[in-house]
């Protein structure tokens, strides 16, 4: 009997040790997971602060440029010299020279009023480089807003495709998914893309979610007629789409992750708008 009791006590002790080991492992796993989530959050927060600093830099440079232009105009007022009237050269509100010193891959800047979308646009030799790399080259889950490597860098090709992550903290292209709500769509239809050579005024015309479809990425067309057919096909699935009556010269496609289906994407389509609209 005593031997049986000893064996029973040993078994209990053994089970107790196993339970303690399992508990320690679970605690370690939870701590590691917590640290990983915290680290991910810190990296995303840091990346967002970087973009906010860039946006602030752009605003400061824009203000300085505007003041310099005003000073020049005041200096030339009242002169009797006959100056031939010519259209002044385009001066971007974005200091692309400053941005290019930070990252030479910069090709533009996108700003959608009333949303968190206010970021530089980069373009690489593939669509992987900026998936998890910030504008300043840091590894981050937020990545960057980037132009498809097959789109024209001046964003004057048939289809300029921009990608951005759907971040939980509301950054990057998170607000794009809200365009699937008709009221939000109508309230935020107009926005701009700035390039070193021009300001492109855009109007959102369609938005919906799809299962990741390579057709959306099409950038080359044999004829203008085939491109117009592509535009019609792309815009049509949205029940409140505003399909242009005139032929579309350039299509702008904004893409982000969507969770209605596996491997889903929300796609927002825009066309060039009249500056007066």
mmCIF file of C-alpha atoms in Angstrom:
data_model
loop_
_atom_site.group_PDB
_atom_site.id
_atom_site.type_symbol
_atom_site.label_atom_id
_atom_site.label_comp_id
_atom_site.label_asym_id
_atom_site.label_seq_id
_atom_site.Cartn_x
_atom_site.Cartn_y
_atom_site.Cartn_z
ATOM 1 C CA UNK A 1 0.000 0.000 0.000
ATOM 2 C CA UNK A 2 2.808 2.378 0.924
ATOM 3 C CA UNK A 3 4.504 1.705 -2.407
ATOM 4 C CA UNK A 4 1.247 2.408 -4.245
ATOM 5 C CA UNK A 5 0.854 5.707 -2.370
ATOM 6 C CA UNK A 6 4.433 6.668 -3.216
ATOM 7 C CA UNK A 7 3.834 5.866 -6.869
ATOM 8 C CA UNK A 8 0.588 7.879 -6.832
ATOM 9 C CA UNK A 9 2.352 10.852 -5.219
ATOM 10 C CA UNK A 10 5.159 10.663 -7.778
ATOM 11 C CA UNK A 11 2.602 10.654 -10.601
ATOM 12 C CA UNK A 12 0.863 13.682 -9.103
ATOM 13 C CA UNK A 13 4.164 15.483 -8.733
ATOM 14 C CA UNK A 14 5.068 14.595 -12.304
ATOM 15 C CA UNK A 15 1.749 15.894 -13.591
ATOM 16 C CA UNK A 16 2.218 19.031 -11.493
ATOM 17 C CA UNK A 17 5.619 19.658 -13.025
ATOM 18 C CA UNK A 18 4.207 19.109 -16.514
ATOM 19 C CA UNK A 19 1.386 21.559 -15.801
ATOM 20 C CA UNK A 20 3.890 24.128 -14.558
ATOM 21 C CA UNK A 21 6.056 23.654 -17.643
ATOM 22 C CA UNK A 22 2.998 24.057 -19.913
ATOM 23 C CA UNK A 23 1.951 27.154 -17.968
ATOM 24 C CA UNK A 24 5.445 28.652 -18.307
ATOM 25 C CA UNK A 25 5.433 27.906 -22.051
ATOM 26 C CA UNK A 26 2.000 29.511 -22.457
ATOM 27 C CA UNK A 27 3.108 32.588 -20.550
ATOM 28 C CA UNK A 28 6.239 32.840 -22.710
ATOM 29 C CA UNK A 29 4.186 32.485 -25.885
ATOM 30 C CA UNK A 30 1.768 35.180 -24.700
ATOM 31 C CA UNK A 31 4.627 37.505 -23.802
ATOM 32 C CA UNK A 32 6.333 36.889 -27.138
ATOM 33 C CA UNK A 33 3.059 37.511 -28.998
ATOM 34 C CA UNK A 34 2.461 40.668 -27.001
ATOM 35 C CA UNK A 35 5.962 41.930 -27.708
ATOM 36 C CA UNK A 36 5.557 41.131 -31.411
ATOM 37 C CA UNK A 37 2.235 43.012 -31.582
ATOM 38 C CA UNK A 38 3.729 45.909 -29.628
ATOM 39 C CA UNK A 39 6.774 45.982 -31.894
ATOM 40 C CA UNK A 40 4.540 45.971 -34.960
ATOM 41 C CA UNK A 41 2.467 48.806 -33.504
ATOM 42 C CA UNK A 42 5.582 50.846 -32.683
ATOM 43 C CA UNK A 43 6.948 50.353 -36.222
ATOM 44 C CA UNK A 44 3.628 51.440 -37.747
ATOM 45 C CA UNK A 45 3.419 54.423 -35.421
ATOM 46 C CA UNK A 46 6.976 55.417 -36.304
ATOM 47 C CA UNK A 47 6.256 55.096 -40.036
ATOM 48 C CA UNK A 48 3.124 57.231 -39.702
ATOM 49 C CA UNK A 49 5.090 59.921 -37.833
ATOM 50 C CA UNK A 50 7.603 59.918 -40.705
ATOM 51 C CA UNK A 51 4.837 60.539 -43.221
ATOM 52 C CA UNK A 52 3.364 63.305 -41.076
ATOM 53 C CA UNK A 53 6.784 64.978 -40.939
ATOM 54 C CA UNK A 54 7.047 64.709 -44.727
ATOM 55 C CA UNK A 55 3.588 66.250 -45.126
ATOM 56 C CA UNK A 56 4.571 69.081 -42.785
ATOM 57 C CA UNK A 57 7.798 69.604 -44.719
ATOM 58 C CA UNK A 58 5.792 69.892 -47.924
ATOM 59 C CA UNK A 59 3.452 72.473 -46.361
ATOM 60 C CA UNK A 60 6.371 74.565 -45.091
ATOM 61 C CA UNK A 61 8.112 74.466 -48.476
ATOM 62 C CA UNK A 62 4.852 75.380 -50.225
ATOM 63 C CA UNK A 63 4.337 78.398 -47.968
ATOM 64 C CA UNK A 64 7.924 79.559 -48.485
ATOM 65 C CA UNK A 65 7.620 79.179 -52.276
ATOM 66 C CA UNK A 66 4.352 81.140 -52.314
ATOM 67 C CA UNK A 67 5.889 83.986 -50.289
ATOM 68 C CA UNK A 68 8.923 84.103 -52.606
ATOM 69 C CA UNK A 69 6.661 84.286 -55.658
ATOM 70 C CA UNK A 70 4.662 87.129 -54.087
ATOM 71 C CA UNK A 71 7.858 89.063 -53.323
ATOM 72 C CA UNK A 72 9.008 88.718 -56.930
ATOM 73 C CA UNK A 73 5.650 89.949 -58.236
ATOM 74 C CA UNK A 74 5.768 92.991 -55.955
ATOM 75 C CA UNK A 75 9.304 93.810 -57.138
ATOM 76 C CA UNK A 76 8.255 93.824 -60.802
ATOM 77 C CA UNK A 77 5.084 95.880 -60.292
ATOM 78 C CA UNK A 78 5.227 99.384 -61.730
ATOM 79 C CA UNK A 79 8.106 98.724 -64.099
ATOM 80 C CA UNK A 80 7.691 100.386 -67.468
ATOM 81 C CA UNK A 81 9.358 97.630 -69.395
ATOM 82 C CA UNK A 82 7.144 95.877 -71.861
ATOM 83 C CA UNK A 83 7.037 92.237 -70.881
ATOM 84 C CA UNK A 84 5.581 89.766 -73.286
ATOM 85 C CA UNK A 85 2.761 87.851 -71.642
ATOM 86 C CA UNK A 86 3.609 84.196 -71.428
ATOM 87 C CA UNK A 87 2.237 81.378 -69.353
ATOM 88 C CA UNK A 88 4.450 81.001 -66.283
ATOM 89 C CA UNK A 89 6.207 77.657 -65.854
ATOM 90 C CA UNK A 90 4.490 75.152 -63.594
ATOM 91 C CA UNK A 91 5.648 75.267 -59.997
ATOM 92 C CA UNK A 92 4.561 72.231 -57.993
ATOM 93 C CA UNK A 93 3.232 72.835 -54.481
ATOM 94 C CA UNK A 94 5.333 69.821 -53.508
ATOM 95 C CA UNK A 95 9.088 70.202 -53.178
ATOM 96 C CA UNK A 96 10.074 67.125 -55.155
ATOM 97 C CA UNK A 97 13.753 68.050 -55.085
ATOM 98 C CA UNK A 98 13.690 67.834 -51.299
ATOM 99 C CA UNK A 99 11.791 64.535 -51.410
ATOM 100 C CA UNK A 100 14.123 63.077 -54.054
ATOM 101 C CA UNK A 101 17.080 63.676 -51.742
ATOM 102 C CA UNK A 102 15.345 61.424 -49.211
ATOM 103 C CA UNK A 103 14.157 58.879 -51.770
ATOM 104 C CA UNK A 104 14.905 59.149 -55.522
ATOM 105 C CA UNK A 105 12.033 56.737 -56.271
ATOM 106 C CA UNK A 106 9.449 59.468 -55.590
ATOM 107 C CA UNK A 107 7.196 60.151 -58.603
ATOM 108 C CA UNK A 108 4.277 62.035 -57.075
ATOM 109 C CA UNK A 109 2.142 62.945 -54.094
ATOM 110 C CA UNK A 110 -1.512 62.045 -53.503
ATOM 111 C CA UNK A 111 -3.825 64.090 -51.312
ATOM 112 C CA UNK A 112 -7.524 63.376 -50.748
ATOM 113 C CA UNK A 113 -9.141 66.210 -48.743
ATOM 114 C CA UNK A 114 -11.136 65.113 -45.712
ATOM 115 C CA UNK A 115 -9.275 61.805 -45.415
ATOM 116 C CA UNK A 116 -5.969 60.542 -44.024
ATOM 117 C CA UNK A 117 -4.606 60.055 -47.552
ATOM 118 C CA UNK A 118 -1.770 62.577 -47.857
ATOM 119 C CA UNK A 119 1.354 60.709 -48.941
ATOM 120 C CA UNK A 120 4.266 60.634 -51.362
ATOM 121 C CA UNK A 121 4.063 58.121 -54.210
ATOM 122 C CA UNK A 122 7.048 55.945 -55.092
ATOM 123 C CA UNK A 123 7.742 53.550 -57.949
ATOM 124 C CA UNK A 124 10.257 50.701 -58.047
ATOM 125 C CA UNK A 125 11.309 48.082 -60.586
ATOM 126 C CA UNK A 126 8.747 45.659 -59.108
ATOM 127 C CA UNK A 127 5.654 45.687 -56.894
ATOM 128 C CA UNK A 128 7.339 44.016 -53.909
ATOM 129 C CA UNK A 129 9.915 46.560 -52.785
ATOM 130 C CA UNK A 130 7.543 49.011 -51.094
ATOM 131 C CA UNK A 131 5.028 46.529 -49.717
ATOM 132 C CA UNK A 132 6.777 46.698 -46.345
ATOM 133 C CA UNK A 133 9.222 49.569 -46.728
ATOM 134 C CA UNK A 134 8.536 53.168 -45.756
ATOM 135 C CA UNK A 135 9.409 56.181 -47.871
ATOM 136 C CA UNK A 136 12.576 56.613 -45.810
ATOM 137 C CA UNK A 137 13.596 52.969 -46.269
ATOM 138 C CA UNK A 138 12.513 51.546 -42.909
ATOM 139 C CA UNK A 139 10.947 48.082 -42.665
ATOM 140 C CA UNK A 140 7.294 48.510 -41.666
ATOM 141 C CA UNK A 141 4.001 46.699 -42.122
ATOM 142 C CA UNK A 142 2.476 49.944 -43.422
ATOM 143 C CA UNK A 143 4.783 50.065 -46.452
ATOM 144 C CA UNK A 144 4.358 52.995 -48.859
ATOM 145 C CA UNK A 145 1.896 54.240 -51.430
ATOM 146 C CA UNK A 146 3.428 52.986 -54.667
ATOM 147 C CA UNK A 147 2.738 53.137 -58.379
ATOM 148 C CA UNK A 148 2.582 49.863 -60.281
ATOM 149 C CA UNK A 149 5.932 49.265 -61.969
ATOM 150 C CA UNK A 150 4.151 48.810 -65.312
ATOM 151 C CA UNK A 151 2.374 52.191 -65.117
ATOM 152 C CA UNK A 152 3.992 55.272 -66.632
ATOM 153 C CA UNK A 153 5.975 57.172 -64.021
ATOM 154 C CA UNK A 154 4.409 60.506 -65.074
ATOM 155 C CA UNK A 155 0.956 58.937 -64.487
ATOM 156 C CA UNK A 156 -0.173 59.856 -67.967
ATOM 157 C CA UNK A 157 -0.497 56.327 -69.326
ATOM 158 C CA UNK A 158 -3.747 54.483 -69.919
ATOM 159 C CA UNK A 159 -4.003 53.073 -66.386
ATOM 160 C CA UNK A 160 -2.059 54.453 -63.407
ATOM 161 C CA UNK A 161 -2.410 51.947 -60.569
ATOM 162 C CA UNK A 162 -1.656 52.969 -56.991
ATOM 163 C CA UNK A 163 -1.375 50.512 -54.108
ATOM 164 C CA UNK A 164 -1.593 51.117 -50.378
ATOM 165 C CA UNK A 165 -2.231 48.962 -47.317
ATOM 166 C CA UNK A 166 -5.532 48.953 -45.442
ATOM 167 C CA UNK A 167 -4.073 49.753 -41.995
ATOM 168 C CA UNK A 168 -6.022 49.279 -38.763
ATOM 169 C CA UNK A 169 -4.802 52.616 -37.422
ATOM 170 C CA UNK A 170 -6.505 54.440 -40.305
ATOM 171 C CA UNK A 171 -3.329 55.265 -42.206
ATOM 172 C CA UNK A 172 -2.272 54.612 -45.802
ATOM 173 C CA UNK A 173 -5.264 53.539 -47.978
ATOM 174 C CA UNK A 174 -7.621 52.618 -45.108
ATOM 175 C CA UNK A 175 -10.053 55.386 -46.122
ATOM 176 C CA UNK A 176 -10.316 54.007 -49.662
ATOM 177 C CA UNK A 177 -12.522 51.151 -48.427
ATOM 178 C CA UNK A 178 -15.044 53.731 -47.223
ATOM 179 C CA UNK A 179 -15.721 54.756 -50.814
ATOM 180 C CA UNK A 180 -17.918 51.651 -51.022
ATOM 181 C CA UNK A 181 -20.447 53.740 -49.058
ATOM 182 C CA UNK A 182 -22.266 55.937 -51.574
ATOM 183 C CA UNK A 183 -22.562 58.930 -49.243
ATOM 184 C CA UNK A 184 -18.845 58.875 -48.408
ATOM 185 C CA UNK A 185 -18.043 58.420 -52.091
ATOM 186 C CA UNK A 186 -19.962 61.563 -53.041
ATOM 187 C CA UNK A 187 -18.483 63.615 -50.190
ATOM 188 C CA UNK A 188 -14.871 62.779 -51.152
ATOM 189 C CA UNK A 189 -15.012 62.545 -54.942
ATOM 190 C CA UNK A 190 -12.422 65.184 -55.770
ATOM 191 C CA UNK A 191 -8.734 64.938 -55.024
ATOM 192 C CA UNK A 192 -5.307 65.623 -56.503
ATOM 193 C CA UNK A 193 -2.149 63.874 -57.549
ATOM 194 C CA UNK A 194 0.885 66.137 -57.766
ATOM 195 C CA UNK A 195 3.854 65.326 -59.979
ATOM 196 C CA UNK A 196 7.042 67.324 -60.622
ATOM 197 C CA UNK A 197 5.491 68.680 -63.845
ATOM 198 C CA UNK A 198 1.770 69.130 -63.126
ATOM 199 C CA UNK A 199 -1.204 68.888 -60.788
ATOM 200 C CA UNK A 200 -3.667 66.221 -61.886
ATOM 201 C CA UNK A 201 -7.203 66.991 -60.676
ATOM 202 C CA UNK A 202 -9.197 63.794 -60.239
ATOM 203 C CA UNK A 203 -12.777 62.720 -59.721
ATOM 204 C CA UNK A 204 -13.737 59.334 -58.266
ATOM 205 C CA UNK A 205 -16.239 57.600 -60.541
ATOM 206 C CA UNK A 206 -16.574 54.028 -59.260
ATOM 207 C CA UNK A 207 -15.707 51.833 -56.261
ATOM 208 C CA UNK A 208 -16.362 48.230 -55.252
ATOM 209 C CA UNK A 209 -14.615 45.133 -53.893
ATOM 210 C CA UNK A 210 -13.434 42.148 -55.893
ATOM 211 C CA UNK A 211 -11.446 38.972 -55.471
ATOM 212 C CA UNK A 212 -7.901 39.893 -56.484
ATOM 213 C CA UNK A 213 -8.136 40.157 -60.272
ATOM 214 C CA UNK A 214 -5.060 40.720 -62.472
ATOM 215 C CA UNK A 215 -7.313 42.340 -65.097
ATOM 216 C CA UNK A 216 -7.429 45.494 -62.941
ATOM 217 C CA UNK A 217 -3.662 45.777 -63.453
ATOM 218 C CA UNK A 218 -3.885 46.030 -67.210
ATOM 219 C CA UNK A 219 -1.860 48.996 -68.476
ATOM 220 C CA UNK A 220 -1.317 48.284 -72.176
ATOM 221 C CA UNK A 221 -3.942 48.389 -74.903
ATOM 222 C CA UNK A 222 -3.620 47.885 -78.652
ATOM 223 C CA UNK A 223 -6.167 50.557 -79.514
ATOM 224 C CA UNK A 224 -7.966 53.421 -77.833
ATOM 225 C CA UNK A 225 -11.232 51.572 -78.508
ATOM 226 C CA UNK A 226 -10.057 48.570 -76.466
ATOM 227 C CA UNK A 227 -9.080 50.921 -73.638
ATOM 228 C CA UNK A 228 -12.526 52.568 -73.656
ATOM 229 C CA UNK A 229 -14.131 49.117 -73.489
ATOM 230 C CA UNK A 230 -11.850 48.287 -70.537
ATOM 231 C CA UNK A 231 -12.897 51.484 -68.730
ATOM 232 C CA UNK A 232 -16.585 50.691 -69.204
ATOM 233 C CA UNK A 233 -16.084 47.154 -67.902
ATOM 234 C CA UNK A 234 -14.103 48.351 -64.865
ATOM 235 C CA UNK A 235 -16.557 51.060 -63.802
ATOM 236 C CA UNK A 236 -19.813 49.201 -64.411
ATOM 237 C CA UNK A 237 -19.967 46.895 -61.309
ATOM 238 C CA UNK A 238 -20.544 49.875 -58.978
ATOM 239 C CA UNK A 239 -24.279 50.590 -58.701
ATOM 240 C CA UNK A 240 -23.676 54.304 -58.161
ATOM 241 C CA UNK A 241 -20.853 54.618 -60.720
ATOM 242 C CA UNK A 242 -20.654 57.905 -62.616
ATOM 243 C CA UNK A 243 -19.484 56.663 -65.996
ATOM 244 C CA UNK A 244 -18.095 59.536 -68.102
ATOM 245 C CA UNK A 245 -19.902 60.354 -71.323
ATOM 246 C CA UNK A 246 -16.709 61.536 -73.007
ATOM 247 C CA UNK A 247 -13.863 59.132 -73.868
ATOM 248 C CA UNK A 248 -11.464 58.683 -70.963
ATOM 249 C CA UNK A 249 -7.848 59.625 -71.648
ATOM 250 C CA UNK A 250 -6.354 58.275 -68.436
ATOM 251 C CA UNK A 251 -7.705 56.002 -65.730
ATOM 252 C CA UNK A 252 -6.462 56.103 -62.123
ATOM 253 C CA UNK A 253 -6.954 52.942 -60.072
ATOM 254 C CA UNK A 254 -6.423 52.925 -56.296
ATOM 255 C CA UNK A 255 -6.150 49.455 -54.767
ATOM 256 C CA UNK A 256 -6.155 48.251 -51.164
ATOM 257 C CA UNK A 257 -6.972 45.069 -49.255
ATOM 258 C CA UNK A 258 -10.602 44.204 -48.560
ATOM 259 C CA UNK A 259 -12.049 41.488 -46.345
ATOM 260 C CA UNK A 260 -15.430 40.615 -47.829
ATOM 261 C CA UNK A 261 -13.854 37.657 -49.655
ATOM 262 C CA UNK A 262 -10.571 35.742 -49.451
ATOM 263 C CA UNK A 263 -7.755 37.697 -51.098
ATOM 264 C CA UNK A 264 -10.156 40.575 -51.627
ATOM 265 C CA UNK A 265 -9.389 44.071 -52.894
ATOM 266 C CA UNK A 266 -11.254 47.361 -52.824
ATOM 267 C CA UNK A 267 -10.694 49.267 -56.063
ATOM 268 C CA UNK A 268 -11.441 52.963 -56.487
ATOM 269 C CA UNK A 269 -11.434 54.331 -60.033
ATOM 270 C CA UNK A 270 -10.949 57.993 -60.882
ATOM 271 C CA UNK A 271 -10.661 60.068 -64.047
ATOM 272 C CA UNK A 272 -9.313 63.521 -64.701
ATOM 273 C CA UNK A 273 -11.692 66.248 -63.613
ATOM 274 C CA UNK A 274 -12.200 69.741 -64.885
ATOM 275 C CA UNK A 275 -10.376 72.047 -62.458
ATOM 276 C CA UNK A 276 -13.590 74.088 -62.185
ATOM 277 C CA UNK A 277 -15.704 71.132 -60.996
#
